[in-house]
XYZ file of C-alpha atoms in Angstrom:
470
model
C 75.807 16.332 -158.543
C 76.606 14.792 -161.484
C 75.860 11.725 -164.184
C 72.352 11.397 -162.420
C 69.300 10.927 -164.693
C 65.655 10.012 -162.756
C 64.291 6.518 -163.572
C 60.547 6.363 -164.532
C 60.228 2.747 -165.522
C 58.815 1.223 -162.451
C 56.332 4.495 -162.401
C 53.194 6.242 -163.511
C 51.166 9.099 -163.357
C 51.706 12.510 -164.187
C 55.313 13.168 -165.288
C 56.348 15.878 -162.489
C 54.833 13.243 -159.996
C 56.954 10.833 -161.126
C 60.312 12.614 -161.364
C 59.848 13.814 -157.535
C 58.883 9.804 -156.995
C 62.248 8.651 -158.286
C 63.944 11.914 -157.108
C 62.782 10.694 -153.534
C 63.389 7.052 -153.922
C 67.044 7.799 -154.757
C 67.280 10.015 -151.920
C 65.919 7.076 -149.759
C 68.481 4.306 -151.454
C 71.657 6.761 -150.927
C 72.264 7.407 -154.590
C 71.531 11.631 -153.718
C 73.350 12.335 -150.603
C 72.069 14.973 -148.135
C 73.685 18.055 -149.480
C 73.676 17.494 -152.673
C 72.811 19.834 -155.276
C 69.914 18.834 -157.873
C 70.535 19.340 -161.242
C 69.369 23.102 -162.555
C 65.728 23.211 -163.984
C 66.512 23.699 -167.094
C 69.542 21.530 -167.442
C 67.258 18.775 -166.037
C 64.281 19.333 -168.190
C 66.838 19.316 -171.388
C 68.164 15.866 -170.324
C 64.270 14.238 -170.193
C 62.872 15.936 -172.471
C 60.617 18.218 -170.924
C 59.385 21.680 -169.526
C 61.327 23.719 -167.284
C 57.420 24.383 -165.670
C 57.556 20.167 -165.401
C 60.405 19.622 -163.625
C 60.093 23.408 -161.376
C 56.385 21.470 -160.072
C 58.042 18.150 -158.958
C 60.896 20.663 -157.158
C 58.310 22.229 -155.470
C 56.346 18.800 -154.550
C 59.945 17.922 -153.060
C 59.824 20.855 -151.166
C 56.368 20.281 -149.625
C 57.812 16.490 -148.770
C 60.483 17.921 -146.611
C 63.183 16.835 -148.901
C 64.607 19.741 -150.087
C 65.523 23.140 -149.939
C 66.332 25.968 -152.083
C 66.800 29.334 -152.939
C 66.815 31.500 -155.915
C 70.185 32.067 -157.345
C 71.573 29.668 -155.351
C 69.984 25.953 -156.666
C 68.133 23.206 -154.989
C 69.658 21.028 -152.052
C 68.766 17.391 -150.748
C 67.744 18.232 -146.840
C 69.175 15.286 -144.381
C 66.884 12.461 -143.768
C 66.945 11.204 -140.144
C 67.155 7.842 -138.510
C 63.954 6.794 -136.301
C 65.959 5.410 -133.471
C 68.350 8.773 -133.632
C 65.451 10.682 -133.707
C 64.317 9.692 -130.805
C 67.101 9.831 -128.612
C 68.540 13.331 -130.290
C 65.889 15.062 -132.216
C 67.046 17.349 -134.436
C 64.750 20.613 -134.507
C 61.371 20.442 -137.240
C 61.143 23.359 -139.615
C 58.192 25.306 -140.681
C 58.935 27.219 -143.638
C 62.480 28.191 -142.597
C 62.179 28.876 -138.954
C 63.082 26.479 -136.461
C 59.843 24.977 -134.384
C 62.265 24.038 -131.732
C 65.013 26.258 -131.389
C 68.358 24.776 -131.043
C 69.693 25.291 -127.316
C 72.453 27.643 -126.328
C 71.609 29.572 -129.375
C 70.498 33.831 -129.484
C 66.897 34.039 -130.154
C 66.673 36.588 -132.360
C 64.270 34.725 -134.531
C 61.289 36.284 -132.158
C 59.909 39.688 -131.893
C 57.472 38.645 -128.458
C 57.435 41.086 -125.567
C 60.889 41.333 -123.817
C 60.665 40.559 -120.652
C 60.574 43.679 -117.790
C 58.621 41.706 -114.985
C 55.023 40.803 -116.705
C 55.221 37.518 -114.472
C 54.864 38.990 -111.290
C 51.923 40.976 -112.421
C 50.296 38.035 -114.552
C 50.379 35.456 -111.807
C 48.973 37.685 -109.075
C 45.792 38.669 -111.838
C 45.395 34.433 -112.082
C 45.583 33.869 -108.895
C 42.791 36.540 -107.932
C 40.779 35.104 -110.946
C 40.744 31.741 -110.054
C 39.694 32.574 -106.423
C 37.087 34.593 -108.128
C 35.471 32.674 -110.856
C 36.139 29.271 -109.816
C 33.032 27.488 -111.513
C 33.712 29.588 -115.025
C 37.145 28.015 -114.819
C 35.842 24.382 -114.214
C 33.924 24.691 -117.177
C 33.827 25.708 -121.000
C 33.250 29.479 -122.239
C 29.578 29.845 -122.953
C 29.364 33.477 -122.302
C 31.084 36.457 -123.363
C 31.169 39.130 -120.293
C 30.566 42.839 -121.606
C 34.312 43.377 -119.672
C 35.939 41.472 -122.717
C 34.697 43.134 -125.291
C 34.869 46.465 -123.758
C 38.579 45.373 -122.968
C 38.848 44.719 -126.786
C 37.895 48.347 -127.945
C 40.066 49.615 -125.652
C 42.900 47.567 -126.860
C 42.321 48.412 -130.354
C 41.339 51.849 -130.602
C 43.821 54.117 -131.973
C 44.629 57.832 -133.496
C 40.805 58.385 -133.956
C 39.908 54.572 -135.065
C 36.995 53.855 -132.078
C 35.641 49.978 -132.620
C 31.815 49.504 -132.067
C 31.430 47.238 -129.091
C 29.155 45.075 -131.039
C 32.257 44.025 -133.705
C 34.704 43.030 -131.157
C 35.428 39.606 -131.177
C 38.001 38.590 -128.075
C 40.191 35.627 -129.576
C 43.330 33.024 -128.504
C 45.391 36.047 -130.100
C 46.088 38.005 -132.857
C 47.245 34.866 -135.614
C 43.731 33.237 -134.283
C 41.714 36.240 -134.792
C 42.687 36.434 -138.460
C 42.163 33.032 -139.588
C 39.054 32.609 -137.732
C 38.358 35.652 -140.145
C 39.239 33.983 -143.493
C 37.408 30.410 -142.140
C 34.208 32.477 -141.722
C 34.380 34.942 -144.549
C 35.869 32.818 -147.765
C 35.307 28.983 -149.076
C 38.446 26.827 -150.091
C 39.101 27.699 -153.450
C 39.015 31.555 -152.742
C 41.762 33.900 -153.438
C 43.394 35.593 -150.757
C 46.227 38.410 -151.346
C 49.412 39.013 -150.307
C 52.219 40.725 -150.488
C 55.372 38.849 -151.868
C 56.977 39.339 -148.099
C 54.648 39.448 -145.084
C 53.718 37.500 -141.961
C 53.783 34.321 -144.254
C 52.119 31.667 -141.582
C 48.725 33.313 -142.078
C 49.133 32.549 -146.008
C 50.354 29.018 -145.063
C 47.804 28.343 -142.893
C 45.425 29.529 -145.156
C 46.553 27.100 -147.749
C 46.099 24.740 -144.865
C 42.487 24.891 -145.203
C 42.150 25.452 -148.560
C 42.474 28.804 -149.395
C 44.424 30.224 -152.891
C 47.052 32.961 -152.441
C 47.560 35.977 -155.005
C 50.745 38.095 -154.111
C 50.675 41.717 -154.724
C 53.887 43.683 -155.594
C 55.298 46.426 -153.140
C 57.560 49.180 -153.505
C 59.797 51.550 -151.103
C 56.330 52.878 -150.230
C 54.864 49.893 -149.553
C 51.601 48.126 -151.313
C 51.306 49.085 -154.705
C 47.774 49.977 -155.468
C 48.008 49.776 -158.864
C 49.108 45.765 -158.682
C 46.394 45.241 -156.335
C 43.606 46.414 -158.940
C 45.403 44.481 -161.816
C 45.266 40.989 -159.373
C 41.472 42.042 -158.237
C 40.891 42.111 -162.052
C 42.803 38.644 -162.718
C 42.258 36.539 -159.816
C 38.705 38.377 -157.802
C 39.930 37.741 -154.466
C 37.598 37.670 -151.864
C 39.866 39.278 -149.021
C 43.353 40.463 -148.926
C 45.564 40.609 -145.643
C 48.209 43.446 -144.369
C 49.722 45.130 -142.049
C 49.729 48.978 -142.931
C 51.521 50.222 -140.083
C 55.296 48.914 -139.343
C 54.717 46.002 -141.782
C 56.734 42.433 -140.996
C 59.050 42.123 -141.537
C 60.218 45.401 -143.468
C 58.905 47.518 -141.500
C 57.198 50.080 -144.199
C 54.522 52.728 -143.321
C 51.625 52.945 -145.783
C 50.820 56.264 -146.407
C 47.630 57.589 -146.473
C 46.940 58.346 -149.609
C 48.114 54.819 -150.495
C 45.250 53.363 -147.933
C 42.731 55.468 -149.415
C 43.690 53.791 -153.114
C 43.375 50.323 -151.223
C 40.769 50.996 -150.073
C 38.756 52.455 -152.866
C 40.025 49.419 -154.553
C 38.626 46.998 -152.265
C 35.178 48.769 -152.793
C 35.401 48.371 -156.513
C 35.940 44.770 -156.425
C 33.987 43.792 -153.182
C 37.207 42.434 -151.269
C 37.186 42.331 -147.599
C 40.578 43.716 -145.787
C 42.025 42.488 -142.876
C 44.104 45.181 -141.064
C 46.882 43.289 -138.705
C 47.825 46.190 -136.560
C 49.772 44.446 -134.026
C 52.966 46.586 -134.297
C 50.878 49.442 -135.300
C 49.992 49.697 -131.946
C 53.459 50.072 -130.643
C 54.433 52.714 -132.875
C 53.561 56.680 -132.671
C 52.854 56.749 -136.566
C 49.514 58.907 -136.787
C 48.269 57.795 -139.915
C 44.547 56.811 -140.155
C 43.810 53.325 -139.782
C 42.875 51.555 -142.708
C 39.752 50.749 -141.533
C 38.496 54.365 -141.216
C 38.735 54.172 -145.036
C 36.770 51.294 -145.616
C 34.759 50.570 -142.434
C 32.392 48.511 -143.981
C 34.802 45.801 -145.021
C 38.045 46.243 -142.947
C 38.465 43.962 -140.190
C 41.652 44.805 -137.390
C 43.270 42.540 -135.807
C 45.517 43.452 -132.459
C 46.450 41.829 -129.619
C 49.211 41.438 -126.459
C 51.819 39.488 -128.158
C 54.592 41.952 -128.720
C 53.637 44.800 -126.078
C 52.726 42.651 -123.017
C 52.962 39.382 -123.373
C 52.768 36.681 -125.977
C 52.397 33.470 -123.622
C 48.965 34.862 -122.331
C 47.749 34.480 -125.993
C 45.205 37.509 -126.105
C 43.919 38.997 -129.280
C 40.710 40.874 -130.436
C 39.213 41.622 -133.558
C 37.048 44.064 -134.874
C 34.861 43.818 -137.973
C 31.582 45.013 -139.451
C 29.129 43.909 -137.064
C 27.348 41.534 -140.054
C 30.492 39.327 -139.806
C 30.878 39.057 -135.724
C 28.805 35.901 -135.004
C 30.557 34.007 -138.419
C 34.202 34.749 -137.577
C 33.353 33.736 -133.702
C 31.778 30.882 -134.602
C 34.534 29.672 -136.352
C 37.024 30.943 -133.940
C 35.106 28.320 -131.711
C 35.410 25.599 -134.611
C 39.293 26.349 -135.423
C 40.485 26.875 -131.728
C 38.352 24.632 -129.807
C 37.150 27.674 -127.967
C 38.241 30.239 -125.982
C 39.608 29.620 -122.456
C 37.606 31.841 -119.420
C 41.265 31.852 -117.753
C 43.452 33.681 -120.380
C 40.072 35.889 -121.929
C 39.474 36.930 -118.227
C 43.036 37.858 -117.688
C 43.942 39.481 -120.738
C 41.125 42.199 -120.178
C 41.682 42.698 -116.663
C 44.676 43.427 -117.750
C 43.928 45.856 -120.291
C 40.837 47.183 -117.997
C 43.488 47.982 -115.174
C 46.033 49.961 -117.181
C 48.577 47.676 -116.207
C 48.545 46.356 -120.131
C 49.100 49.769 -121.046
C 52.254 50.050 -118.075
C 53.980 46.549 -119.590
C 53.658 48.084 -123.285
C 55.272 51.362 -121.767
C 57.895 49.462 -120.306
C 58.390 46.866 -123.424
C 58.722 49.942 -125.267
C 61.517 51.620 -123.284
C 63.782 48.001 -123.317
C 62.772 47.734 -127.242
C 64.439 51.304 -127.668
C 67.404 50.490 -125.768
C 68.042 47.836 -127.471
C 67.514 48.923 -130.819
C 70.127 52.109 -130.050
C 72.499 49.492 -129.659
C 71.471 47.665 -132.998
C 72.108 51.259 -134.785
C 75.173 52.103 -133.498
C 77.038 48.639 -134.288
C 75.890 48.657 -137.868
C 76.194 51.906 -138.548
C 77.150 51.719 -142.325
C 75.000 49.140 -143.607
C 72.081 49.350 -145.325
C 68.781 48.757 -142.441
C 65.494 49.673 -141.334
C 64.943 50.125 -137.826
C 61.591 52.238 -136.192
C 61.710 53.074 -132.562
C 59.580 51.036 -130.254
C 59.051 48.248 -133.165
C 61.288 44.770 -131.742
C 62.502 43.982 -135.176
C 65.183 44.969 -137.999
C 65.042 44.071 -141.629
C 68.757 44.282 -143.000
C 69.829 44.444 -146.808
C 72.754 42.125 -147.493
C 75.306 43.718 -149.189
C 77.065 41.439 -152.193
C 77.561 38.869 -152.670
C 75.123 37.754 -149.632
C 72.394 35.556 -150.712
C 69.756 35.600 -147.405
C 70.050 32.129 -146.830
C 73.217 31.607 -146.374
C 73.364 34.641 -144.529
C 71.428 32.951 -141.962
C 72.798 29.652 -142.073
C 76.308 31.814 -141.146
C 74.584 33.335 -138.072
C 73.381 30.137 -137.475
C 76.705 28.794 -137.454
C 78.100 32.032 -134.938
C 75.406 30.838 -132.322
C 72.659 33.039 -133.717
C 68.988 32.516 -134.831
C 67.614 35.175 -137.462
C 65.146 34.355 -140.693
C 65.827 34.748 -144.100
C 63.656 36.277 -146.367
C 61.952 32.948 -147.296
C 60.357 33.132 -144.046
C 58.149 35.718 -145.117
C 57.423 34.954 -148.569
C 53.732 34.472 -148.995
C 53.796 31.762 -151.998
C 56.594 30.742 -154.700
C 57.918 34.781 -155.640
C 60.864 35.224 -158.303
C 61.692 37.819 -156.327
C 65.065 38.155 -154.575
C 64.946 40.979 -151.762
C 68.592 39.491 -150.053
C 67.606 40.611 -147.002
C 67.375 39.028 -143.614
C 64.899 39.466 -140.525
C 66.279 39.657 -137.060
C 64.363 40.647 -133.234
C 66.139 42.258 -130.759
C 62.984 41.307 -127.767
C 64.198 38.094 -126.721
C 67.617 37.315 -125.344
C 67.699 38.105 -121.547
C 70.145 40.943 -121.185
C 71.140 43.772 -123.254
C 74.783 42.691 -123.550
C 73.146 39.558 -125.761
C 71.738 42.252 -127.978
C 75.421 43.198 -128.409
C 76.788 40.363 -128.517
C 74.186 38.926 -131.319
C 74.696 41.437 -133.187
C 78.515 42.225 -133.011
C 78.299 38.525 -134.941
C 76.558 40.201 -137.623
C 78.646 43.139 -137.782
C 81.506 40.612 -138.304
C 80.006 38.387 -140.567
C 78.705 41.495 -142.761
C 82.516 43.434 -142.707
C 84.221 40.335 -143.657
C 81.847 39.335 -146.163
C 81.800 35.388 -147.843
C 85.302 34.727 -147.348
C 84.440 34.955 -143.801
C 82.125 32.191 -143.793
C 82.496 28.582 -145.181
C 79.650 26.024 -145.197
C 81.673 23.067 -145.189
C 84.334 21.528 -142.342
């Protein structure tokens, strides 16, 4: 893009308001094409006569719009706008953050690390169909009542090495991403700080912005979260709570040690900052570190639930916290969810009461495996982290590979993975060129293959394999 300068006459307001206002409204008159590449920060801030900082914060406000995209290294590109009428006879999929909402069709799903499938339906329709001859008047009507069997249900779930919950700090939710955010609603104001690392499960900072929340990223290292960092941001920023997943983090799959949780968590008790513990791969793994909450009992809350061992369409989760916070966070579990269903609470601990939750994790576990063997023997070579019995692998480009055009070339091969912007908590300068990709999804084993013979390809012949343009 060239011979473009922003025009602020028929403007006002703040000056990075107003270049993203004429930035847009050239976008919307045709004068920047979808595709094109804005003009560097710097480059841009020298022609108008302002700050790099000015014209990187009406970027970003582009970004938020929808408008563009970008990466670092790589520049900033005008996303396609789309006709109303064409939209409604051909709609292109919506993206959150980077991921596709609504997957394209014919495409691999390996953008998704739910339960594979090894027969849950059979098992889950026969436990609905017994409920609803059993409870018909709880269905007809809202949740008032907690039964004993759902909590109970939820220490079972949760428990793990020699973590045992207290039945009166369970807290049965509408799954695991529910459970946490009912957490933060109940436990910070807007405003607050909440930490992160720079890669993580990034919808719970997002939604967390959502409602008003601040973010403050930690650094990490080959060993995972850097204690260190965390006391220098507790110092800065005095976060209220910080979220993480100790055990077979998302999406790089790093183990905290245990002397590293008991830093955290002496830490957290320094600065008064409440931890929230997602263990929801932890509990596929065999790692036998200590939980992180049997460090810090008093202010660690975990978070678990069926998604990735059972079965993530029956949307069962459980928390447990310090009993001081459990009528808060399920309060506002009730406030953010609307409230949760008898139906899916009922057969989520039936399931875990009968040991048949336990069975479906055994036998998720045994197609993960498989299918992960097959991930290390066709990229044998490259750089990757894979655990047994976790559904996901985090792969290190090799140069020149920048991650999202990495994806954008599996994209092209009939394959859905993330980049790393997926899981970037807030705005990070760091680069990580790596790429996220499941293995749980497609139907058969010989997708797995297939899916990931395209990466083998794409990664052997490099960039001059792959051109963006026809």
């Amino acid at each position: 893009m060239t011979n473009w300068l922003p025009d602020f006459s028929a403007s006002s307001g703040p000056l990075y308001q107003r270049l993203a206002d004429s930035i847009e409204t050239d976008i919307d008159r045709g004068l920047i094409a979808a595709g094109a590449k804005l003009p560097p920060q710097r480059d841009l801030a020298y022609d108008i006569g302002t700050t790099v900082g000015t014209v990187g914060r009406a970027y970003q406000l582009l970004r938020e719009r929808g408008l563009v995209s970008g990466e670092v290294g790589r520049g900033t590109y005008v996303l396609g706008r789309h006709d109303t009428k064409t939209d409604l006879l051909a709609p292109d999929p919506q993206v959150e953050g980077t991921r596709f909402i609504d997957a394209p069709r014919g495409k691999l799903r390996f953008d998704s690390t739910a339960a594979p499938d090894t027969g849950q339906g059979a098992i889950v329709a026969d436990v609905l169909s017994r409920t609803a001859q059993e409870h018909p008047y709880e269905i007809s009507s809202y949740t008032r009542d907690f039964p004993n069997r759902w909590v109970e249900a939820g220490c079972s779930w949760l428990s793990r090495n020699s973590f045992r919950p207290s039945p009166d700090g369970i807290v049965p939710t509408l799954g695991t991403h529910a459970a946490v955010m009912a957490a933060i609603a109940a436990l910070t104001t807007p405003g607050d700080y909440i930490v992160f690392e720079h890669l993580t499960y990034s919808q719970i900072s997002r939604s967390a912005g959502l409602i008003g929340r601040r973010t403050a990223l930690v650094t990490s290292d080959a060993e995972g979260l850097d204690p260190e960092d965390f006391e220098r941001v507790c110092a800065q920023k005095h976060p209220k709570m910080m979220f993480l997943m100790p055990t077979a983090k998302n999406p790089t799959l790093v183990t905290l040690s245990a002397t590293r949780r008991e830093a955290i968590a002496r830490v957290a008790r320094e600065y008064n900052v409440i931890l929230i513990e997602d263990d929801l791969y932890g509990d596929l793994t065999d790692d036998p570190t200590p939980l992180l909450a049997e460090h810090a009992p008093e202010r660690t809350i975990v978070a678990g639930g069926l998604s990735k061992s059972v079965a993530a369409g029956v949307r069962g989760g459980w928390l447990a916290c310090p009993p001081a916070y459990r009528h808060r966070i399920r309060v506002a579990h009730k406030m953010l969810t609307g409230g949760l269903p008898f139906l899916l609470a009922e057969l989520c601990s039936r399931l875990v009461l009968s040991g048949q939750a336990s069975e479906m994790r055994k036998r998720s576990i045994v197609e993960i495996n498989a299918r992960v063997a097959i991930v290390r023997e066709t990229l044998a070579g490259f750089d990757f982290n894979a655990l047994d019995n976790v559904p996901f692998v985090w792969l290190t480009l090799p140069d020149p590979w920048l991650s999202g055009t990495f994806k954008n070339a599996c994209l092209e091969h009939g394959v859905l993975i993330d980049d790393e912007d997926e899981f970037k908590a807030g705005r990070s300068e760091q680069v990580f060129h790596g790429v996220r990709f499941g293995v749980s999804q497609p139907e058969r084993r010989e997708d797995i293959a297939g899916g990931v013979g395209v990466i083998r390809r794409l990664l052997d012949e490099g960039r001059a394999g792959y051109d963006s343009f026809s």
